[in-house]
Amino acid sequence: MNSRPRSIVVLTGAGISAESGIETFRAADGLWANHPVDDVATPEGFERNPQLVYQFYNQRRRQLLSQEMRPNPAHTALARFEHEFDGEFLLVTQNVDNLHERAGSDKLLHMHGELLKMRCLNSKLIFDINEDLDFDTHCRCCRSAGNLRPHVVWFGEMPLHMNQINNALESCDLFVAIGTSGNVYPASGFYQTAKIRRVHTVELNLEETGSSFDTHVYGPATETVPQFFDQILQPS
Ligand code: APR
């Protein structure tokens, strides 16, 4: 990358939260190895056995809210960069944890929803939740129980904020993907949208993902993210 970028889009995946202790999805011992996707991450699975889905997300929410859970240096470096960078910046995350917010990121979009939010099946209104969600959870809009689901995007559902994300991809001059295997569309297609516009694309990951980014930086996110973004802030 020769000149300093003026508009940056960053996409993060489960790999950026791995060193905080949150399991990724497709590692050998990852979430999908222990929980069939169809049962816990599809509308059909929720229809078939809502209790199983409530339990899956309650387990992950309890872990996220536990004392020892905190943002790691990769989250912190992104938040610091956002506030020091004088150009356009947008952080798009596929993650449903709140570690980017807790690290101080503001220009942040959760395209797959949020673990600490629930949604009314009737009104589609979204509410915060910091405890277990199940059939007995009272819905504040319906004033009854049994109408709530996790505000998380399941397979077969449309990701959130796509207009805003596509607008940012159409005007950025640097695209960086961090800790994502590039297995799930539309997020996995963002770098191609950038490449078509001859935007420089960079992938920060622990290992090869087989995607054709212009630049690959391998290593743990807690090392590669601070290094990469600090160097952009260096006077050119
Ligand atoms: N540092 C950097 N990268 C890492 C680290 C780390 N410490 N640990 C793991 N990774 C990388 C892995 O090499 C892998 O490429 O993070 C990626 C995690 O990939 P997945 O488990 O597939 O997670 P993700 O890409 O976020 O999945 C995307 O799929 O199941 C859906 O909705 C779910 O948002 C999720 C989406």
Short mmCIF file of C-alpha atoms and ligand atoms in Angstrom, two decimals:
data_model
loop_
_atom_site.label_atom_id
_atom_site.label_comp_id
_atom_site.label_asym_id
_atom_site.label_seq_id
_atom_site.Cartn_x
_atom_site.Cartn_y
_atom_site.Cartn_z
CA MET A 1 0.00 0.00 0.00
CA ASN A 2 1.77 3.19 -1.05
CA SER A 3 -0.41 6.27 -0.30
CA ARG A 4 -2.38 6.61 2.94
CA PRO A 5 -5.97 5.31 2.53
CA ARG A 6 -8.83 7.82 2.80
CA SER A 7 -11.76 5.44 3.33
CA ILE A 8 -11.48 2.05 5.03
CA VAL A 9 -13.97 -0.79 5.48
CA VAL A 10 -13.02 -3.51 7.96
CA LEU A 11 -14.86 -6.85 8.23
CA THR A 12 -14.33 -9.00 11.30
CA GLY A 13 -15.24 -12.59 12.02
CA ALA A 14 -15.01 -15.00 14.93
CA GLY A 15 -11.20 -15.09 14.73
CA ILE A 16 -10.89 -11.60 16.22
CA SER A 17 -12.68 -12.76 19.39
CA ALA A 18 -10.92 -16.15 19.60
CA GLU A 19 -8.13 -14.85 21.86
CA SER A 20 -10.76 -13.46 24.22
CA GLY A 21 -11.90 -17.05 24.69
CA ILE A 22 -14.93 -17.14 22.37
CA GLU A 23 -15.02 -20.27 20.17
CA THR A 24 -14.97 -19.81 16.42
CA PHE A 25 -17.50 -21.67 14.26
CA ARG A 26 -15.49 -23.87 11.91
CA ALA A 27 -12.46 -24.87 13.96
CA ALA A 28 -12.25 -28.63 14.53
CA ASP A 29 -13.68 -28.15 18.04
CA GLY A 30 -15.73 -25.09 17.04
CA LEU A 31 -19.38 -24.26 17.64
CA TRP A 32 -20.63 -26.04 14.53
CA ALA A 33 -18.74 -29.20 15.48
CA ASN A 34 -20.81 -29.44 18.68
CA HIS A 35 -24.12 -27.92 17.54
CA PRO A 36 -25.78 -28.90 14.24
CA VAL A 37 -26.33 -25.61 12.38
CA ASP A 38 -29.78 -26.69 11.17
CA ASP A 39 -30.93 -27.19 14.75
CA VAL A 40 -29.66 -23.96 16.33
CA ALA A 41 -29.10 -21.40 13.55
CA THR A 42 -32.06 -21.66 11.16
CA PRO A 43 -35.70 -20.46 11.37
CA GLU A 44 -36.76 -24.10 10.78
CA GLY A 45 -34.67 -25.25 13.76
CA PHE A 46 -36.30 -22.61 15.96
CA GLU A 47 -39.73 -23.68 14.74
CA ARG A 48 -38.92 -27.35 15.42
CA ASN A 49 -37.34 -26.98 18.85
CA PRO A 50 -37.22 -23.41 20.22
CA GLN A 51 -35.99 -24.58 23.63
CA LEU A 52 -32.79 -26.00 22.06
CA VAL A 53 -32.19 -22.69 20.28
CA TYR A 54 -32.85 -20.67 23.46
CA GLN A 55 -30.34 -22.89 25.31
CA PHE A 56 -27.66 -22.51 22.59
CA TYR A 57 -27.80 -18.71 22.73
CA ASN A 58 -28.26 -18.57 26.51
CA GLN A 59 -25.00 -20.57 26.89
CA ARG A 60 -23.13 -18.12 24.63
CA ARG A 61 -24.73 -15.07 26.31
CA ARG A 62 -23.72 -16.30 29.79
CA GLN A 63 -20.13 -16.76 28.55
CA LEU A 64 -20.13 -13.27 27.02
CA LEU A 65 -21.42 -11.74 30.27
CA SER A 66 -18.98 -13.65 32.48
CA GLN A 67 -16.45 -11.70 34.57
CA GLU A 68 -13.38 -12.92 32.70
CA MET A 69 -14.70 -12.07 29.21
CA ARG A 70 -13.11 -8.90 27.82
CA PRO A 71 -11.98 -7.32 24.54
CA ASN A 72 -8.46 -8.29 23.42
CA PRO A 73 -5.69 -6.07 21.90
CA ALA A 74 -7.13 -6.61 18.41
CA HIS A 75 -10.50 -5.09 19.41
CA THR A 76 -8.71 -2.27 21.23
CA ALA A 77 -6.42 -1.51 18.29
CA LEU A 78 -9.41 -1.18 15.94
CA ALA A 79 -11.22 1.17 18.34
CA ARG A 80 -8.06 3.28 18.78
CA PHE A 81 -7.53 3.43 15.03
CA GLU A 82 -11.15 4.52 14.39
CA HIS A 83 -10.70 7.51 16.68
CA GLU A 84 -7.24 8.51 15.41
CA PHE A 85 -7.76 7.97 11.67
CA ASP A 86 -8.74 11.18 9.82
CA GLY A 87 -10.52 9.43 6.93
CA GLU A 88 -13.79 7.51 6.51
CA PHE A 89 -14.02 4.30 8.59
CA LEU A 90 -16.61 1.56 8.97
CA LEU A 91 -16.26 -1.62 11.00
CA VAL A 92 -18.64 -4.40 9.91
CA THR A 93 -18.69 -7.43 12.16
CA GLN A 94 -20.20 -10.87 11.61
CA ASN A 95 -19.80 -11.45 15.35
CA VAL A 96 -22.73 -11.23 17.74
CA ASP A 97 -20.55 -10.54 20.79
CA ASN A 98 -20.19 -6.98 22.14
CA LEU A 99 -16.39 -6.93 22.40
CA HIS A 100 -15.94 -4.27 19.69
CA GLU A 101 -18.31 -1.93 21.57
CA ARG A 102 -16.62 -2.67 24.89
CA ALA A 103 -13.26 -1.82 23.27
CA GLY A 104 -14.67 1.58 22.21
CA SER A 105 -15.65 1.05 18.56
CA ASP A 106 -18.50 3.37 17.51
CA LYS A 107 -18.68 3.19 13.71
CA LEU A 108 -19.77 -0.43 13.94
CA LEU A 109 -22.46 -2.52 12.22
CA HIS A 110 -23.48 -6.00 13.40
CA MET A 111 -24.55 -7.64 10.15
CA HIS A 112 -25.48 -10.91 11.89
CA GLY A 113 -27.27 -9.36 14.88
CA GLU A 114 -26.34 -9.28 18.57
CA LEU A 115 -26.35 -11.85 21.39
CA LEU A 116 -27.43 -9.18 23.90
CA LYS A 117 -30.57 -8.29 21.95
CA MET A 118 -33.89 -10.09 21.43
CA ARG A 119 -36.70 -9.47 18.95
CA CYS A 120 -40.49 -9.70 19.26
CA LEU A 121 -41.90 -12.16 16.73
CA ASN A 122 -45.05 -10.05 16.35
CA SER A 123 -43.88 -6.43 16.27
CA LYS A 124 -40.21 -7.07 15.22
CA LEU A 125 -39.25 -4.59 17.98
CA ILE A 126 -35.75 -5.17 19.38
CA PHE A 127 -34.92 -5.13 23.11
CA ASP A 128 -31.73 -5.54 25.15
CA ILE A 129 -31.32 -8.76 27.13
CA ASN A 130 -28.60 -9.56 29.68
CA GLU A 131 -29.99 -12.84 31.02
CA ASP A 132 -31.42 -16.11 29.74
CA LEU A 133 -34.12 -15.84 27.08
CA ASP A 134 -36.82 -18.50 26.95
CA PHE A 135 -40.56 -19.11 26.70
CA ASP A 136 -41.19 -17.36 30.02
CA THR A 137 -39.39 -14.15 29.06
CA HIS A 138 -41.91 -11.35 29.10
CA CYS A 139 -42.25 -9.34 25.89
CA ARG A 140 -42.42 -5.63 26.66
CA CYS A 141 -44.54 -4.82 23.63
CA CYS A 142 -46.98 -7.74 23.69
CA ARG A 143 -47.11 -7.76 27.51
CA SER A 144 -47.08 -11.56 27.33
CA ALA A 145 -44.48 -14.35 27.16
CA GLY A 146 -43.54 -16.76 24.37
CA ASN A 147 -43.11 -14.24 21.52
CA LEU A 148 -39.38 -13.57 21.64
CA ARG A 149 -36.35 -14.84 19.66
CA PRO A 150 -32.65 -14.01 19.71
CA HIS A 151 -31.90 -10.94 17.51
CA VAL A 152 -29.36 -13.02 15.57
CA VAL A 153 -29.43 -13.56 11.79
CA TRP A 154 -29.87 -17.27 11.01
CA PHE A 155 -28.96 -19.13 7.83
CA GLY A 156 -31.49 -18.33 5.13
CA GLU A 157 -32.21 -14.90 6.63
CA MET A 158 -31.08 -11.53 5.26
CA PRO A 159 -28.09 -9.97 7.06
CA LEU A 160 -28.64 -6.49 8.53
CA HIS A 161 -27.44 -3.05 7.32
CA MET A 162 -26.63 -4.29 3.80
CA ASN A 163 -27.42 -0.95 2.08
CA GLN A 164 -25.06 0.93 4.39
CA ILE A 165 -22.39 -1.75 3.98
CA ASN A 166 -22.63 -1.77 0.18
CA ASN A 167 -22.45 2.03 0.07
CA ALA A 168 -19.28 1.93 2.16
CA LEU A 169 -17.78 -0.78 -0.08
CA GLU A 170 -18.52 1.36 -3.15
CA SER A 171 -16.55 4.31 -1.75
CA CYS A 172 -13.68 2.74 0.20
CA ASP A 173 -10.05 2.61 -0.97
CA LEU A 174 -8.95 -0.11 1.46
CA PHE A 175 -10.78 -3.29 2.54
CA VAL A 176 -9.47 -5.38 5.43
CA ALA A 177 -10.92 -8.75 6.54
CA ILE A 178 -9.86 -9.99 9.99
CA GLY A 179 -10.40 -13.48 11.42
CA THR A 180 -13.03 -14.75 9.01
CA SER A 181 -12.91 -17.98 7.00
CA GLY A 182 -14.86 -16.45 4.12
CA ASN A 183 -17.40 -19.26 4.18
CA VAL A 184 -20.61 -17.29 4.50
CA TYR A 185 -22.13 -15.03 1.88
CA PRO A 186 -22.67 -12.03 1.55
CA ALA A 187 -19.76 -11.18 3.91
CA SER A 188 -17.46 -13.51 1.98
CA GLY A 189 -18.16 -11.54 -1.20
CA PHE A 190 -17.28 -8.09 0.18
CA TYR A 191 -13.61 -8.33 -0.86
CA GLN A 192 -14.60 -9.19 -4.42
CA THR A 193 -16.81 -6.07 -4.53
CA ALA A 194 -13.72 -4.12 -3.48
CA LYS A 195 -11.42 -5.89 -5.95
CA ILE A 196 -13.72 -5.11 -8.88
CA ARG A 197 -13.16 -1.44 -8.01
CA ARG A 198 -9.39 -2.06 -7.85
CA VAL A 199 -9.44 -1.36 -4.11
CA HIS A 200 -6.54 -2.83 -2.14
CA THR A 201 -7.75 -5.87 -0.17
CA VAL A 202 -5.97 -7.26 2.90
CA GLU A 203 -6.67 -10.41 4.88
CA LEU A 204 -5.45 -10.80 8.49
CA ASN A 205 -5.86 -14.41 9.57
CA LEU A 206 -4.19 -17.17 11.51
CA GLU A 207 -3.92 -19.23 8.32
CA GLU A 208 -4.61 -19.38 4.57
CA THR A 209 -8.31 -19.12 3.70
CA GLY A 210 -7.86 -19.66 -0.04
CA SER A 211 -9.33 -16.23 -0.80
CA SER A 212 -7.49 -14.07 -3.36
CA PHE A 213 -6.86 -10.95 -1.31
CA ASP A 214 -4.06 -8.68 -2.55
CA THR A 215 -2.20 -8.93 0.75
CA HIS A 216 -2.24 -11.67 3.41
CA VAL A 217 -0.94 -11.09 6.93
CA TYR A 218 -0.73 -14.30 8.95
CA GLY A 219 -0.65 -14.53 12.71
CA PRO A 220 -2.86 -14.11 15.77
CA ALA A 221 -5.12 -11.06 15.55
CA THR A 222 -3.82 -9.69 18.85
CA GLU A 223 -0.42 -9.26 17.11
CA THR A 224 -1.31 -8.56 13.46
CA VAL A 225 -4.17 -6.05 14.02
CA PRO A 226 -2.28 -3.55 16.22
CA GLN A 227 0.80 -3.77 13.92
CA PHE A 228 -1.21 -3.34 10.71
CA PHE A 229 -3.34 -0.41 11.83
CA ASP A 230 -0.56 1.36 13.74
CA GLN A 231 1.53 1.37 10.54
CA ILE A 232 -1.30 3.13 8.64
CA LEU A 233 -1.22 5.93 11.20
CA GLN A 234 2.55 6.40 10.81
CA PRO A 235 3.34 9.60 8.89
CA SER A 236 3.98 8.52 5.28
N1 APR B 1 -6.36 -14.59 14.92
C1 APR B 1 -6.74 -14.43 13.63
N2 APR B 1 -7.57 -15.28 12.98
C2 APR B 1 -8.04 -16.33 13.68
C3 APR B 1 -7.68 -16.57 15.03
C4 APR B 1 -6.81 -15.63 15.65
N3 APR B 1 -6.42 -15.77 16.93
N4 APR B 1 -8.30 -17.71 15.44
C5 APR B 1 -9.01 -18.17 14.39
N5 APR B 1 -8.86 -17.34 13.33
C6 APR B 1 -9.47 -17.45 11.99
C7 APR B 1 -9.57 -18.87 11.46
O1 APR B 1 -8.40 -19.23 10.75
C8 APR B 1 -10.79 -18.75 10.53
O2 APR B 1 -10.39 -18.35 9.22
O3 APR B 1 -10.79 -17.01 12.14
C9 APR B 1 -11.63 -17.63 11.16
C10 APR B 1 -12.90 -18.13 11.84
O4 APR B 1 -13.71 -18.69 10.83
P1 APR B 1 -15.18 -19.19 11.21
O5 APR B 1 -15.12 -20.04 12.42
O6 APR B 1 -15.76 -19.72 9.94
O7 APR B 1 -15.95 -17.85 11.64
P2 APR B 1 -16.52 -16.71 10.71
O8 APR B 1 -15.71 -16.56 9.45
O9 APR B 1 -16.69 -15.51 11.55
O10 APR B 1 -17.97 -17.27 10.31
C11 APR B 1 -18.81 -16.38 9.59
O11 APR B 1 -20.58 -18.00 9.73
O12 APR B 1 -21.70 -19.55 10.93
C12 APR B 1 -21.76 -18.25 10.50
O13 APR B 1 -22.95 -16.53 11.52
C13 APR B 1 -21.78 -17.29 11.64
O14 APR B 1 -20.86 -15.05 11.68
C14 APR B 1 -20.56 -16.41 11.42
C15 APR B 1 -20.24 -16.64 9.96
#
